[in-house]
Short mmCIF file of C-alpha atoms and ligand atoms in Angstrom, two decimals:
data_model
loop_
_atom_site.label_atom_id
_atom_site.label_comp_id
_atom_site.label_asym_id
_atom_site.label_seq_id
_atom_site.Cartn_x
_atom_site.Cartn_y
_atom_site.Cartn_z
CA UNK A 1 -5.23 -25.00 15.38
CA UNK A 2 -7.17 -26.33 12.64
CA UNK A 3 -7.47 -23.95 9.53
CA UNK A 4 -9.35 -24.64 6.48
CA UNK A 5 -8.55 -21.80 4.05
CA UNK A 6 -4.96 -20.69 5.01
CA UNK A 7 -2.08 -22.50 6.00
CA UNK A 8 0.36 -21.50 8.71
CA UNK A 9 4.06 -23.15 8.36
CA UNK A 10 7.19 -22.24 10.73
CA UNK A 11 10.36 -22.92 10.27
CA UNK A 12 13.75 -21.16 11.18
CA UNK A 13 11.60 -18.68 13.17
CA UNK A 14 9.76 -17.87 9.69
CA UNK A 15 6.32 -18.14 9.69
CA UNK A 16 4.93 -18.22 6.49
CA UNK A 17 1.10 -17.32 5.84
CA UNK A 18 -0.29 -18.93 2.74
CA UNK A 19 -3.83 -18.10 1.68
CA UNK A 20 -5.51 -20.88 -0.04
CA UNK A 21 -8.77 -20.54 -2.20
CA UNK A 22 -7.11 -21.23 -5.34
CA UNK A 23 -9.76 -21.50 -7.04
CA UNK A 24 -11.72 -17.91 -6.36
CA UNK A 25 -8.17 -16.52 -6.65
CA UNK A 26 -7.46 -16.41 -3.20
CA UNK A 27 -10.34 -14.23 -2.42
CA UNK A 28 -10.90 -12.99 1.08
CA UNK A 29 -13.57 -14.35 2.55
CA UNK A 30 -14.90 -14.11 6.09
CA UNK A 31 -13.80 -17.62 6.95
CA UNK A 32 -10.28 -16.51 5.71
CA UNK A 33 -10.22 -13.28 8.02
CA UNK A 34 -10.98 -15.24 10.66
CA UNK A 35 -8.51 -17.74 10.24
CA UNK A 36 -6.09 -14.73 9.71
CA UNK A 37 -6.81 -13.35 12.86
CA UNK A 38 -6.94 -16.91 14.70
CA UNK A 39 -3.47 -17.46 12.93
CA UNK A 40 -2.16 -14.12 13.49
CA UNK A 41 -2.82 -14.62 17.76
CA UNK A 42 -0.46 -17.81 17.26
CA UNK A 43 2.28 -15.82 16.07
CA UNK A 44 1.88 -12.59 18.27
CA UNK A 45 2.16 -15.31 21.55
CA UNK A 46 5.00 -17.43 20.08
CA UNK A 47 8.56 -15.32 20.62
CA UNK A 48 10.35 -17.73 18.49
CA UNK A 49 8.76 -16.25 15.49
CA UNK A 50 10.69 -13.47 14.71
CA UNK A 51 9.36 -12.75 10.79
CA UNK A 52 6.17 -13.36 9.27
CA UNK A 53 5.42 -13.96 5.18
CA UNK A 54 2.44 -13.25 3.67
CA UNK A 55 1.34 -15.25 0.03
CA UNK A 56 -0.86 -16.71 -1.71
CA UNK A 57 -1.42 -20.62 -3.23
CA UNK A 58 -0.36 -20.67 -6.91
CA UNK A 59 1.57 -19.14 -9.62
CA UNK A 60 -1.32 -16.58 -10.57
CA UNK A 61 -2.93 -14.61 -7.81
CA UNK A 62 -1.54 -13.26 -4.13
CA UNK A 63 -5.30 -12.24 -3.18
CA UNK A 64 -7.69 -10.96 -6.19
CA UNK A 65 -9.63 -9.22 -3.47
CA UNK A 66 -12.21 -9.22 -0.74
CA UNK A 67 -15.05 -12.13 -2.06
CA UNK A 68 -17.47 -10.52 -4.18
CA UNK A 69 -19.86 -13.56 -4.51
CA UNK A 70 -19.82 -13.49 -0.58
CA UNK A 71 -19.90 -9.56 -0.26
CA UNK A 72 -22.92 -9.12 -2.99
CA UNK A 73 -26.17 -9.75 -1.22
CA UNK A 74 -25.16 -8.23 1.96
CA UNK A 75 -27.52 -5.84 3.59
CA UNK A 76 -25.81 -2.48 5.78
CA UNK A 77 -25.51 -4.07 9.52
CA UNK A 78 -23.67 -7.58 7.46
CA UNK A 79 -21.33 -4.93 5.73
CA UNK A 80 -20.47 -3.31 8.86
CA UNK A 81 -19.63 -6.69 10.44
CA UNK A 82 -17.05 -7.86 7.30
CA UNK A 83 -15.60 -4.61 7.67
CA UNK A 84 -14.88 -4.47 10.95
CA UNK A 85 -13.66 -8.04 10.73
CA UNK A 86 -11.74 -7.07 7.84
CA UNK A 87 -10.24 -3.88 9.54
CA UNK A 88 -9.31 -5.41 13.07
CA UNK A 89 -7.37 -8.41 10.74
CA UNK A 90 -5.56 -5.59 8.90
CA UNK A 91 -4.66 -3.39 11.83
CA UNK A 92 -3.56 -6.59 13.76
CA UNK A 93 -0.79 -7.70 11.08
CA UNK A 94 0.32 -4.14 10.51
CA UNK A 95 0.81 -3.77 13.94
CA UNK A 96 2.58 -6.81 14.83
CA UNK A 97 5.65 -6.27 16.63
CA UNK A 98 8.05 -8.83 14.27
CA UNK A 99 8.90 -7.73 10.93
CA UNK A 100 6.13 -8.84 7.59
CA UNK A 101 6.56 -9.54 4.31
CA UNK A 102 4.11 -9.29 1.37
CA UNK A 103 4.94 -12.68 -1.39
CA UNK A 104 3.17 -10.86 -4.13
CA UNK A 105 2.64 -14.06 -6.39
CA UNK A 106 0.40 -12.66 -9.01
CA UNK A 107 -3.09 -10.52 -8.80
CA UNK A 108 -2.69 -8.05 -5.41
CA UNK A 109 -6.29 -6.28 -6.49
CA UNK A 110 -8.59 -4.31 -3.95
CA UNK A 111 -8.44 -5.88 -0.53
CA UNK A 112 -5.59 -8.06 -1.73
CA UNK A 113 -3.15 -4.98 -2.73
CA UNK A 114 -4.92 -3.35 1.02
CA UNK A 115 -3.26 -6.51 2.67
CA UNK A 116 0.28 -6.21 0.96
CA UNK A 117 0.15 -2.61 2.11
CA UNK A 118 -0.23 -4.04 5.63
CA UNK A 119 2.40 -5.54 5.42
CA UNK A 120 6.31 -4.19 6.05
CA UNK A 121 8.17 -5.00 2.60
CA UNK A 122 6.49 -5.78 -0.41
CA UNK A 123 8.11 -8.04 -2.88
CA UNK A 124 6.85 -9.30 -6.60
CA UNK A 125 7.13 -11.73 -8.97
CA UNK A 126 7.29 -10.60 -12.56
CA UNK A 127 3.85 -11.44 -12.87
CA UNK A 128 2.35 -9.43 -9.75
CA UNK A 129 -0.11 -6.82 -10.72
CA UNK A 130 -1.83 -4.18 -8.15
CA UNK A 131 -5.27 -2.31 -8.33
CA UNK A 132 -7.61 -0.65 -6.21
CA UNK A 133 -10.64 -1.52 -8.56
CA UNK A 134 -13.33 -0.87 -6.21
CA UNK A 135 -15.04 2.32 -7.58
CA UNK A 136 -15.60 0.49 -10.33
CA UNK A 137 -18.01 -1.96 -8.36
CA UNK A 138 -19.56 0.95 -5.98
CA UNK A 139 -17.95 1.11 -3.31
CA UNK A 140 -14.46 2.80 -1.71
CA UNK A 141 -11.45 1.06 -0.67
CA UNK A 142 -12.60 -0.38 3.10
CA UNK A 143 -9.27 -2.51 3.91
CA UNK A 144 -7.25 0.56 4.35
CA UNK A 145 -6.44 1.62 0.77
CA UNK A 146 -7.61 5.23 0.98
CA UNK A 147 -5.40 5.77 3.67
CA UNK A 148 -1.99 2.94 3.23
CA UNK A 149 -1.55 3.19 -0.61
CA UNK A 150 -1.17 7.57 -0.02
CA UNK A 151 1.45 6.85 2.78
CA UNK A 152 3.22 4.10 0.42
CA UNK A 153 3.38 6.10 -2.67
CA UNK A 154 2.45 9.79 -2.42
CA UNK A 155 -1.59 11.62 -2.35
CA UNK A 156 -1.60 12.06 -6.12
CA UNK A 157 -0.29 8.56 -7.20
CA UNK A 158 -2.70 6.83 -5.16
CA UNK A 159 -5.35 9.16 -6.10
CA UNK A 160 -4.84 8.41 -9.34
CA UNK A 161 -4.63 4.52 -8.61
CA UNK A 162 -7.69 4.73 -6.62
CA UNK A 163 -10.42 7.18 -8.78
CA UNK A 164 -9.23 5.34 -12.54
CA UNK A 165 -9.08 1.60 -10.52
CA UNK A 166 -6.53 0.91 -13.08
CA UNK A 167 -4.23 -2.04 -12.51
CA UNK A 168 -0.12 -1.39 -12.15
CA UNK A 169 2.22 -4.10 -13.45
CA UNK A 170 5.22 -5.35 -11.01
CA UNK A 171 8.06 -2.67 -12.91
CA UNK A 172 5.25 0.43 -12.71
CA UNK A 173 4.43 -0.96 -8.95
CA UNK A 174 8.28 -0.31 -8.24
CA UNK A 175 9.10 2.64 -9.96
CA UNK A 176 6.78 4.30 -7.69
CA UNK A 177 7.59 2.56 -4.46
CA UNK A 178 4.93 0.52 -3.71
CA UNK A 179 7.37 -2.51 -3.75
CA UNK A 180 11.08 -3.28 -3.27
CA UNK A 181 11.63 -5.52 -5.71
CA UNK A 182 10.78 -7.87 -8.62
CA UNK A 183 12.01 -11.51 -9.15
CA UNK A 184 10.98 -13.89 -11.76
CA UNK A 185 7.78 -15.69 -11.59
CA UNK A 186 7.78 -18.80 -9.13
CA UNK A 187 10.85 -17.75 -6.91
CA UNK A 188 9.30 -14.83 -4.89
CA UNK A 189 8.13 -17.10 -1.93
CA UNK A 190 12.10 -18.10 -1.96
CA UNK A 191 13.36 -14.57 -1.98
CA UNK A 192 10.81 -13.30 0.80
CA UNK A 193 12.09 -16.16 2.74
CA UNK A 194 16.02 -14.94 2.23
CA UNK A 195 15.23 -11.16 3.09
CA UNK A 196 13.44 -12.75 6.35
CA UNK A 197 16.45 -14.66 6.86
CA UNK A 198 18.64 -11.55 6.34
CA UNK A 199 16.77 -9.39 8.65
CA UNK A 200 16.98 -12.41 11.30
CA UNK A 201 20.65 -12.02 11.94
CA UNK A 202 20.17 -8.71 13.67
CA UNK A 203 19.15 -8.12 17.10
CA UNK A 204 15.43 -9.09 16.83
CA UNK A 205 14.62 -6.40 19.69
CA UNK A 206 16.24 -3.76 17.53
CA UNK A 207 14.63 -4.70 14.37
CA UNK A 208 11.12 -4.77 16.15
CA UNK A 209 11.96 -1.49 17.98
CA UNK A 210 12.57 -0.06 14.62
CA UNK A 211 9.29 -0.87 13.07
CA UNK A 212 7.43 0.57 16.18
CA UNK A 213 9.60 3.94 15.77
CA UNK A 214 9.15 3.87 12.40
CA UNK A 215 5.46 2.52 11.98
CA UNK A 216 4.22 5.31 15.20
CA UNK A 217 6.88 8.02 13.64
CA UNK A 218 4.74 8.01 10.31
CA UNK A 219 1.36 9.51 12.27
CA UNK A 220 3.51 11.82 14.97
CA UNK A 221 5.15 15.58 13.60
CA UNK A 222 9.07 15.15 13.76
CA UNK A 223 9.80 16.62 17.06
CA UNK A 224 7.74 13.81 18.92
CA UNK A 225 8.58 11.24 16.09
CA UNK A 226 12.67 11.68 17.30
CA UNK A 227 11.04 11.92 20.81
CA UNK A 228 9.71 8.52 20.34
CA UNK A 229 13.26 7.25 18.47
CA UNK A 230 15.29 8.68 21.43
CA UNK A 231 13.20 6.57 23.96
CA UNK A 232 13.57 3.49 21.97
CA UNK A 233 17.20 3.80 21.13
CA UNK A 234 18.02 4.22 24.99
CA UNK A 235 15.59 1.04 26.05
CA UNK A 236 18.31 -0.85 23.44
CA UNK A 237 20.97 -0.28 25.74
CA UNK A 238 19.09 -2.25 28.54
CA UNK A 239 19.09 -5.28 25.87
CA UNK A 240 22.03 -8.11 25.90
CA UNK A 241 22.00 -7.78 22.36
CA UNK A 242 23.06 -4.24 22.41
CA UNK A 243 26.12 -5.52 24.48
CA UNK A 244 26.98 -8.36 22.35
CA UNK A 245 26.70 -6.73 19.23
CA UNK A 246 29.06 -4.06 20.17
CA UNK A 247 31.47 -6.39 21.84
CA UNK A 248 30.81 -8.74 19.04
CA UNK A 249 32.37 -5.75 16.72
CA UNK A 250 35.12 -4.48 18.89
CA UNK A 251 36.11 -8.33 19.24
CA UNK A 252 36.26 -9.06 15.38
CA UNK A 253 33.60 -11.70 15.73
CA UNK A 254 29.90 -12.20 14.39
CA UNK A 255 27.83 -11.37 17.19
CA UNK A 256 25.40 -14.33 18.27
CA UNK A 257 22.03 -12.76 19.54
CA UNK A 258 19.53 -13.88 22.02
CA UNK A 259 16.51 -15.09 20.04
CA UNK A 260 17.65 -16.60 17.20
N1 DAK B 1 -14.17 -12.49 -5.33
C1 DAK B 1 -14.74 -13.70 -5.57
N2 DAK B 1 -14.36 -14.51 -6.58
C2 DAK B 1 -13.36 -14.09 -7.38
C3 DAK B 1 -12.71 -12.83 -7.18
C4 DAK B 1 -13.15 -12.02 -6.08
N3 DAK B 1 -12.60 -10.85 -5.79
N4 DAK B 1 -11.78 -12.68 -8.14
C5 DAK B 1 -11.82 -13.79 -8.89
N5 DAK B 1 -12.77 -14.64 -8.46
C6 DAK B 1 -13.15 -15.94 -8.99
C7 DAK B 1 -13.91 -15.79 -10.29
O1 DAK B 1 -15.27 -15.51 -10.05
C8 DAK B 1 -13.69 -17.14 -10.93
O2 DAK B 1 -14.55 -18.05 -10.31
P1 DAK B 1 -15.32 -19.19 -11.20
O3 DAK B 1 -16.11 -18.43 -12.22
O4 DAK B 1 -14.20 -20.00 -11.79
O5 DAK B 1 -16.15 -19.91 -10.20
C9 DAK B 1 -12.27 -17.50 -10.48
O6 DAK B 1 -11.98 -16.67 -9.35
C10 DAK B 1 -11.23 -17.19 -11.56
O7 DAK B 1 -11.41 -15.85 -11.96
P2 DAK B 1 -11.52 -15.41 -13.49
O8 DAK B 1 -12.13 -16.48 -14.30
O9 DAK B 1 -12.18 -14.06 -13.52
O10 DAK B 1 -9.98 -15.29 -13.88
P3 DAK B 1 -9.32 -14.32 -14.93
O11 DAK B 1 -7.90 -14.74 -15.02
O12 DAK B 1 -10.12 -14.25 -16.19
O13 DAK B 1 -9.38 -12.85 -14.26
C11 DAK B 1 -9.11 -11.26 -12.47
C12 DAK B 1 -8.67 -12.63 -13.09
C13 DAK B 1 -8.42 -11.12 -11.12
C14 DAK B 1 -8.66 -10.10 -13.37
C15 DAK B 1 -10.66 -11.25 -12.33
O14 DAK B 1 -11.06 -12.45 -11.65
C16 DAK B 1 -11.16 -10.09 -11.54
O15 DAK B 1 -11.27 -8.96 -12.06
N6 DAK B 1 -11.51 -10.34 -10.28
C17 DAK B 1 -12.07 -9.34 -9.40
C18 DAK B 1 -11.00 -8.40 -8.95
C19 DAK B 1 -11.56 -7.29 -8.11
O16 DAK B 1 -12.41 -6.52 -8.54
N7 DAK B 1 -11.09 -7.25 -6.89
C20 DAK B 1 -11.53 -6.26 -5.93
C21 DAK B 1 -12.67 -6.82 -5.15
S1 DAK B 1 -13.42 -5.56 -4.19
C22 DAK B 1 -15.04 -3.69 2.68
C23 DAK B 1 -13.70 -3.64 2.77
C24 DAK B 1 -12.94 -4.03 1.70
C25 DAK B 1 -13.52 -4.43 0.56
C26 DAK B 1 -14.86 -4.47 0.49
C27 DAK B 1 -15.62 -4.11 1.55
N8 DAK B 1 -15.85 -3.24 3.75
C28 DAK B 1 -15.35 -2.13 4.49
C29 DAK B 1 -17.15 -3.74 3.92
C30 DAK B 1 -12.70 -4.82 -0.53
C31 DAK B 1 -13.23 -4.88 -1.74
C32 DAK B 1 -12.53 -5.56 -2.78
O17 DAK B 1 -11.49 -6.09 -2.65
#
């Protein structure tokens, strides 16, 4: 697969996403959706992945937004097109069945902070810095930020993100959830790549059951949400893992899963 604007790297079933316009910031672009979504098929048909990262090239920016040089002079139907292009990328990586990661490296702003809040876990370096600045050009939120930023952080937080389009440094951006932690500028690719590590360990069917339960659960009322956690809990008990990681503990050794 030959990409041009993001680079894909795997290794130890990590697959690492790194979005590469340095020089607009990391910018989102149509070419870079596309390559997203060309990327993102890769992963979904390769079962030795079993955690994706998401960053961006550089010390200063994670994504500063969709393009705005690209996005200016487009007319209603071109719009429509980037957004649906836009929206089908988003949707895909938030519903892929492995676990993601958000590398917040610097400037998460409009589209950028929309694709971190696609994303599983958000971590930041020092530096990071989040915004939904689109009012201020015209237009709403169209990469999911009127409706991901309210279910990460509450209605009147995001409202109030969203209507001022101020920015929210890395310690703000925790304090009200919209990360999970902060680490010092330069090692956050590092750190994403020991949580991914950390979560590997586990029974990768049980991890990605968990994110479907969890991810569905958020949109269902809480009878059918445990109605949807009792059918995945009992499909874990037709796993291996399920019967090596409780003979693994009843045994006094670490359990070696399938997968890994
Ligand atoms: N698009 C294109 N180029 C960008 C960019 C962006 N979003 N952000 C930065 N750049 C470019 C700059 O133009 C500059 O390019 P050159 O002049 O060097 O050619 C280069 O990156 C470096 O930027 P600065 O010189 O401005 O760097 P500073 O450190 O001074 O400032 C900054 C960094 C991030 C504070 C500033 O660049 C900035 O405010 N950038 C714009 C941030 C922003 O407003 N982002 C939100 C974009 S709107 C849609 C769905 C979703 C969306 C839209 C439509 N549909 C449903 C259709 C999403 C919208 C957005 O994301």
């Amino acid at each position: 697969m030959k990409l041009n604007s993001i680079e894909l790297l795997i290794e130890d079933k990590i697959a690492t996403l790194t979005i590469n316009r340095p020089k607009a910031l990391n910018a989102l672009n149509t070419e870079v959706l596309q390559e997203l979504a060309l990327a993102l098929n890769e992963i979904e048909k390769n079962d030795n992945i079993l955690a994706l990262i998401l960053t961006g090239s550089g010390e200063k920016s994670f994504v500063a937004g969709a393009d705005i040089a690209e996005m200016k002079d487009k007319n209603a139907v071109e719009g429509q097109i980037f957004s649906k292009l836009g929206n089908k990328v988003f949707s895909q990586l938030e519903n892929l069945k492995i676990p993601t990661i958000a590398a917040v490296n610097g400037f998460a702003l409009g589209g950028g902070c929309e694709l971190a809040l696609a994303t599983d876990i958000r971590i930041a370096s020092e530096n990071a810095l989040f915004g939904q600045p689109e009012v201020g050009l015209g237009i709403t939120p169209g990469f999911g930020g009127t409706q991901r930023l309210s279910r990460a952080i509450g209605l009147s937080k995001a409202k109030e993100m969203i209507f001022t389009g101020r920015n929210v440094k890395a310690e703000q951006a925790l304090d009200m959830g919209l990360i999970s932690q902060i680490v010092p500028k330069g090692d956050v690719l590092n750190a994403a790549k020991d949580l991914a590590s950390k979560i590997n360990r586990n029974a990768p069917y049980a991890v990605q059951a968990s994110k479907r339960a969890m991810n569905q659960g958020i949109n269902l009322d809480l009878e059918q949400g445990l109605n949807l956690e009792t059918e995945v809990f009992g499909l874990c008990f037709s796993t291996e893992d399920q019967k090596e990681g409780m003979s693994a503990f009843i045994d006094k050794r670490k359990a070696t899963f399938l997968n890994k």
